[in-house]
mmCIF file of C-alpha atoms in Angstrom:
data_model
loop_
_atom_site.group_PDB
_atom_site.id
_atom_site.type_symbol
_atom_site.label_atom_id
_atom_site.label_comp_id
_atom_site.label_asym_id
_atom_site.label_seq_id
_atom_site.Cartn_x
_atom_site.Cartn_y
_atom_site.Cartn_z
ATOM 1 C CA MET A 1 -72.740 -64.182 56.823
ATOM 2 C CA ASN A 2 -73.156 -64.468 53.876
ATOM 3 C CA GLN A 3 -69.832 -64.645 51.116
ATOM 4 C CA SER A 4 -69.966 -60.751 49.615
ATOM 5 C CA LEU A 5 -69.917 -59.077 52.758
ATOM 6 C CA ASN A 6 -67.213 -61.911 53.745
ATOM 7 C CA ASN A 7 -65.069 -60.550 49.931
ATOM 8 C CA TYR A 8 -66.159 -57.335 51.144
ATOM 9 C CA ILE A 9 -64.586 -57.472 54.454
ATOM 10 C CA ASP A 10 -61.151 -59.437 52.727
ATOM 11 C CA MET A 11 -60.820 -56.522 51.267
ATOM 12 C CA GLU A 12 -60.852 -54.152 53.074
ATOM 13 C CA VAL A 13 -57.766 -55.663 54.726
ATOM 14 C CA GLU A 14 -55.817 -56.918 51.676
ATOM 15 C CA ARG A 15 -56.532 -52.901 51.335
ATOM 16 C CA VAL A 16 -54.501 -51.996 54.794
ATOM 17 C CA THR A 17 -52.063 -55.098 55.029
ATOM 18 C CA SER A 18 -50.732 -53.489 51.688
ATOM 19 C CA VAL A 19 -50.907 -50.155 52.262
ATOM 20 C CA LEU A 20 -48.624 -51.257 56.176
ATOM 21 C CA VAL A 21 -46.043 -53.301 54.840
ATOM 22 C CA ASN A 22 -45.313 -51.353 52.404
ATOM 23 C CA HIS A 23 -44.957 -48.389 54.920
ATOM 24 C CA ALA A 24 -42.877 -50.871 56.449
ATOM 25 C CA ILE A 25 -40.882 -51.578 53.788
ATOM 26 C CA LYS A 26 -40.043 -47.098 53.047
ATOM 27 C CA GLU A 27 -38.815 -47.241 57.219
ATOM 28 C CA ILE A 28 -36.425 -49.654 56.922
ATOM 29 C CA ASN A 29 -34.960 -48.355 54.170
ATOM 30 C CA ASN A 30 -32.199 -50.740 52.816
ATOM 31 C CA ARG A 31 -30.100 -51.534 50.426
ATOM 32 C CA TYR A 32 -31.302 -54.206 48.276
ATOM 33 C CA HIS A 33 -28.032 -54.828 45.653
ATOM 34 C CA SER A 34 -25.916 -55.745 48.657
ATOM 35 C CA TYR A 35 -27.841 -59.691 48.090
ATOM 36 C CA TYR A 36 -26.155 -60.545 45.761
ATOM 37 C CA ILE A 37 -22.527 -59.830 44.103
ATOM 38 C CA VAL A 38 -22.272 -60.312 40.278
ATOM 39 C CA ASP A 39 -18.721 -62.046 39.088
ATOM 40 C CA HIS A 40 -18.545 -60.409 35.799
ATOM 41 C CA LYS A 41 -15.571 -62.092 35.051
ATOM 42 C CA GLU A 42 -16.454 -66.064 36.311
ATOM 43 C CA HIS A 43 -19.853 -64.577 34.588
ATOM 44 C CA ALA A 44 -22.081 -65.725 38.304
ATOM 45 C CA ILE A 45 -23.997 -64.537 40.964
ATOM 46 C CA GLN A 46 -23.480 -64.658 44.583
ATOM 47 C CA TYR A 47 -26.435 -64.371 46.738
ATOM 48 C CA ASN A 48 -25.597 -62.852 50.406
ATOM 49 C CA THR A 49 -27.699 -65.028 52.945
ATOM 50 C CA LEU A 50 -26.842 -63.459 55.557
ATOM 51 C CA GLU A 51 -28.526 -60.118 54.230
ATOM 52 C CA VAL A 52 -31.275 -61.541 53.551
ATOM 53 C CA ASN A 53 -32.073 -63.289 56.905
ATOM 54 C CA ARG A 54 -31.242 -59.598 58.369
ATOM 55 C CA PHE A 55 -33.008 -57.944 55.992
ATOM 56 C CA ARG A 56 -36.302 -60.369 56.560
ATOM 57 C CA ASP A 57 -36.035 -60.358 60.702
ATOM 58 C CA LEU A 58 -36.528 -56.662 60.745
ATOM 59 C CA LEU A 59 -39.278 -56.317 57.966
ATOM 60 C CA ASN A 60 -41.535 -58.846 60.267
ATOM 61 C CA GLU A 61 -40.645 -56.927 63.328
ATOM 62 C CA GLN A 62 -41.621 -53.851 61.956
ATOM 63 C CA VAL A 63 -44.363 -54.883 60.272
ATOM 64 C CA GLN A 64 -45.451 -56.276 63.951
ATOM 65 C CA LYS A 65 -45.090 -52.720 64.932
ATOM 66 C CA GLU A 66 -46.706 -51.474 61.833
ATOM 67 C CA PHE A 67 -49.961 -53.335 62.524
ATOM 68 C CA LEU A 68 -50.146 -52.510 66.313
ATOM 69 C CA LYS A 69 -49.385 -48.995 65.830
ATOM 70 C CA LEU A 70 -52.523 -48.671 63.622
ATOM 71 C CA GLU A 71 -54.574 -51.281 65.884
ATOM 72 C CA ASN A 72 -54.271 -48.876 68.979
ATOM 73 C CA GLY A 73 -55.359 -45.992 66.472
ATOM 74 C CA ASN A 74 -52.196 -44.299 65.595
ATOM 75 C CA PHE A 75 -52.667 -43.660 62.089
ATOM 76 C CA SER A 76 -52.069 -40.080 60.726
ATOM 77 C CA SER A 77 -48.430 -40.965 58.929
ATOM 78 C CA TYR A 78 -49.902 -43.706 56.240
ATOM 79 C CA SER A 79 -52.049 -43.322 53.075
ATOM 80 C CA PHE A 80 -55.328 -42.995 53.969
ATOM 81 C CA ALA A 81 -54.768 -41.182 56.103
ATOM 82 C CA THR A 82 -54.456 -38.120 54.003
ATOM 83 C CA GLN A 83 -57.217 -38.611 52.096
ATOM 84 C CA GLU A 84 -60.933 -36.568 53.861
ATOM 85 C CA PHE A 85 -63.349 -38.983 52.157
ATOM 86 C CA LEU A 86 -60.899 -42.688 53.524
ATOM 87 C CA LYS A 87 -61.744 -40.419 56.945
ATOM 88 C CA LYS A 88 -65.620 -40.556 56.894
ATOM 89 C CA LYS A 89 -65.693 -44.119 56.042
ATOM 90 C CA TYR A 90 -63.281 -44.995 58.721
ATOM 91 C CA PRO A 91 -64.534 -42.836 61.954
ATOM 92 C CA TYR A 92 -63.360 -46.000 63.840
ATOM 93 C CA PHE A 93 -59.690 -46.546 62.725
ATOM 94 C CA GLN A 94 -58.341 -44.453 65.689
ATOM 95 C CA GLN A 95 -60.794 -47.339 67.981
ATOM 96 C CA GLY A 96 -58.401 -50.055 66.226
ATOM 97 C CA TYR A 97 -62.062 -50.638 63.702
ATOM 98 C CA LEU A 98 -61.181 -51.261 60.398
ATOM 99 C CA CYS A 99 -64.516 -50.660 58.936
ATOM 100 C CA GLU A 100 -68.769 -50.287 59.462
ATOM 101 C CA ILE A 101 -71.313 -52.858 58.241
ATOM 102 C CA GLY A 102 -74.406 -52.127 56.856
ATOM 103 C CA PHE A 103 -76.717 -53.853 60.105
ATOM 104 C CA ASN A 104 -79.304 -54.304 57.420
ATOM 105 C CA ALA A 105 -76.054 -55.694 55.087
ATOM 106 C CA LEU A 106 -75.131 -58.123 58.064
ATOM 107 C CA ARG A 107 -78.615 -59.633 57.823
ATOM 108 C CA GLY A 108 -78.811 -60.013 54.158
ATOM 109 C CA SER A 109 -80.623 -57.575 53.189
ATOM 110 C CA PHE A 110 -78.596 -55.477 50.105
ATOM 111 C CA LEU A 111 -81.531 -53.747 49.004
ATOM 112 C CA PHE A 112 -80.962 -51.420 51.946
ATOM 113 C CA GLY A 113 -77.650 -53.006 52.747
ATOM 114 C CA ASN A 114 -76.672 -48.859 53.374
ATOM 115 C CA LEU A 115 -79.374 -47.198 55.286
ATOM 116 C CA GLY A 116 -80.052 -47.979 59.402
ATOM 117 C CA PRO A 117 -77.096 -48.452 61.860
ATOM 118 C CA ALA A 118 -73.973 -49.466 61.519
ATOM 119 C CA ILE A 119 -71.542 -51.444 63.258
ATOM 120 C CA PRO A 120 -68.461 -51.296 63.201
ATOM 121 C CA ILE A 121 -65.868 -54.043 62.425
ATOM 122 C CA LYS A 122 -62.550 -55.157 64.514
ATOM 123 C CA PHE A 123 -59.297 -56.563 62.871
ATOM 124 C CA SER A 124 -56.854 -57.222 65.489
ATOM 125 C CA PHE A 125 -52.987 -58.075 63.838
ATOM 126 C CA ALA A 126 -52.796 -62.392 65.082
ATOM 127 C CA GLY A 127 -49.216 -61.968 65.831
ATOM 128 C CA PHE A 128 -48.314 -64.495 62.382
ATOM 129 C CA VAL A 129 -45.560 -62.674 60.300
ATOM 130 C CA SER A 130 -43.616 -64.302 57.109
ATOM 131 C CA SER A 131 -41.246 -63.218 55.212
ATOM 132 C CA ASP A 132 -39.156 -63.905 51.990
ATOM 133 C CA ILE A 133 -37.007 -63.433 49.727
ATOM 134 C CA GLU A 134 -37.226 -64.329 46.678
ATOM 135 C CA ILE A 135 -33.999 -64.073 43.933
ATOM 136 C CA VAL A 136 -35.259 -64.198 40.647
ATOM 137 C CA SER A 137 -32.157 -64.242 37.362
ATOM 138 C CA ARG A 138 -33.439 -64.571 33.865
ATOM 139 C CA GLU A 139 -31.712 -64.409 30.213
ATOM 140 C CA TYR A 140 -32.765 -61.471 29.032
ATOM 141 C CA GLY A 141 -31.534 -59.832 25.110
ATOM 142 C CA ILE A 142 -28.387 -62.188 24.095
ATOM 143 C CA ASN A 143 -26.388 -61.372 26.115
ATOM 144 C CA ASN A 144 -28.245 -60.100 29.772
ATOM 145 C CA THR A 145 -29.765 -60.597 32.296
ATOM 146 C CA THR A 146 -32.970 -59.171 34.921
ATOM 147 C CA ILE A 147 -31.910 -59.709 38.301
ATOM 148 C CA GLU A 148 -35.586 -59.110 40.310
ATOM 149 C CA VAL A 149 -35.524 -59.350 44.511
ATOM 150 C CA ASP A 150 -38.598 -59.729 45.863
ATOM 151 C CA ASN A 151 -40.540 -59.419 49.529
ATOM 152 C CA ILE A 152 -43.738 -61.704 50.373
ATOM 153 C CA ALA A 153 -44.981 -60.927 52.745
ATOM 154 C CA LYS A 154 -48.153 -63.365 54.871
ATOM 155 C CA VAL A 155 -49.191 -61.353 57.838
ATOM 156 C CA SER A 156 -51.676 -63.702 59.802
ATOM 157 C CA ILE A 157 -55.357 -60.969 61.095
ATOM 158 C CA LEU A 158 -58.161 -61.574 63.467
ATOM 159 C CA ILE A 159 -61.497 -60.616 62.285
ATOM 160 C CA THR A 160 -63.854 -59.144 64.712
ATOM 161 C CA MET A 161 -67.198 -59.705 63.755
ATOM 162 C CA PRO A 162 -71.155 -58.732 65.290
ATOM 163 C CA VAL A 163 -71.000 -63.160 64.842
ATOM 164 C CA SER A 164 -68.674 -64.204 64.420
ATOM 165 C CA THR A 165 -64.186 -64.082 64.600
ATOM 166 C CA ARG A 166 -61.782 -65.783 61.766
ATOM 167 C CA ILE A 167 -58.986 -65.152 61.192
ATOM 168 C CA HIS A 168 -57.386 -63.829 57.505
ATOM 169 C CA VAL A 169 -53.254 -64.471 56.113
ATOM 170 C CA SER A 170 -52.855 -62.604 53.541
ATOM 171 C CA LYS A 171 -50.371 -61.793 51.068
ATOM 172 C CA VAL A 172 -48.663 -58.933 49.321
ATOM 173 C CA LYS A 173 -45.809 -59.690 47.090
ATOM 174 C CA ASN A 174 -43.383 -56.241 46.506
ATOM 175 C CA VAL A 175 -40.656 -55.908 44.145
ATOM 176 C CA LEU A 176 -37.604 -54.402 45.826
ATOM 177 C CA SER A 177 -35.525 -53.862 42.850
ATOM 178 C CA PHE A 178 -35.020 -55.146 39.789
ATOM 179 C CA GLU A 179 -31.574 -55.356 37.379
ATOM 180 C CA ILE A 180 -30.147 -55.575 34.002
ATOM 181 C CA ILE A 181 -26.647 -57.014 34.238
ATOM 182 C CA ASN A 182 -24.847 -56.522 30.768
ATOM 183 C CA GLY A 183 -22.677 -59.358 29.592
ATOM 184 C CA ASP A 184 -20.244 -60.000 26.445
ATOM 185 C CA VAL A 185 -21.392 -60.951 22.984
ATOM 186 C CA PRO A 186 -21.124 -64.008 21.656
ATOM 187 C CA ASN A 187 -18.275 -63.739 19.076
ATOM 188 C CA TYR A 188 -20.175 -65.261 16.437
ATOM 189 C CA TYR A 189 -22.304 -61.454 16.644
ATOM 190 C CA VAL A 190 -19.358 -59.686 16.652
ATOM 191 C CA ALA A 191 -18.769 -58.784 13.184
ATOM 192 C CA LYS A 192 -15.293 -59.547 11.924
#
């Protein structure tokens, strides 16, 4: 299997994984600001580890459900299912196939890659999902702090091609929340 074909298949897997993880996050419908508490008097941020871990567990479970749903051919609730040209591009989605590759492209002939019969490429959820919450605080201006809550999901997917099978690990990063917290203006900036 040549590298260009593997890159194309990896790109399709990344696109579908991104849609599924985004859909899983919407399904959870969580309050991201409950991951931390800002104490303005003490000028401190306290992180709520219990809420962060609860969200990670819920998200991992929801991503697994989304992949199993798509693998069984239930793809009507995803954004790519409503676009007519994608329905034509992916006629095998109902059987759990990701895409189809021209037979000539599999043989390495890219000049005639779109001609002739096409072979569907199947993907399966390989059973591994991990998500990490990353909370980053940065100084912003003279008296402000930004707090960004990111989710980083890693999903392993089994790609079954006509001549080989391999596991692809996809990494998707989503910004869950971004907040600017105002602090006190230092005394030496205050006009007298």
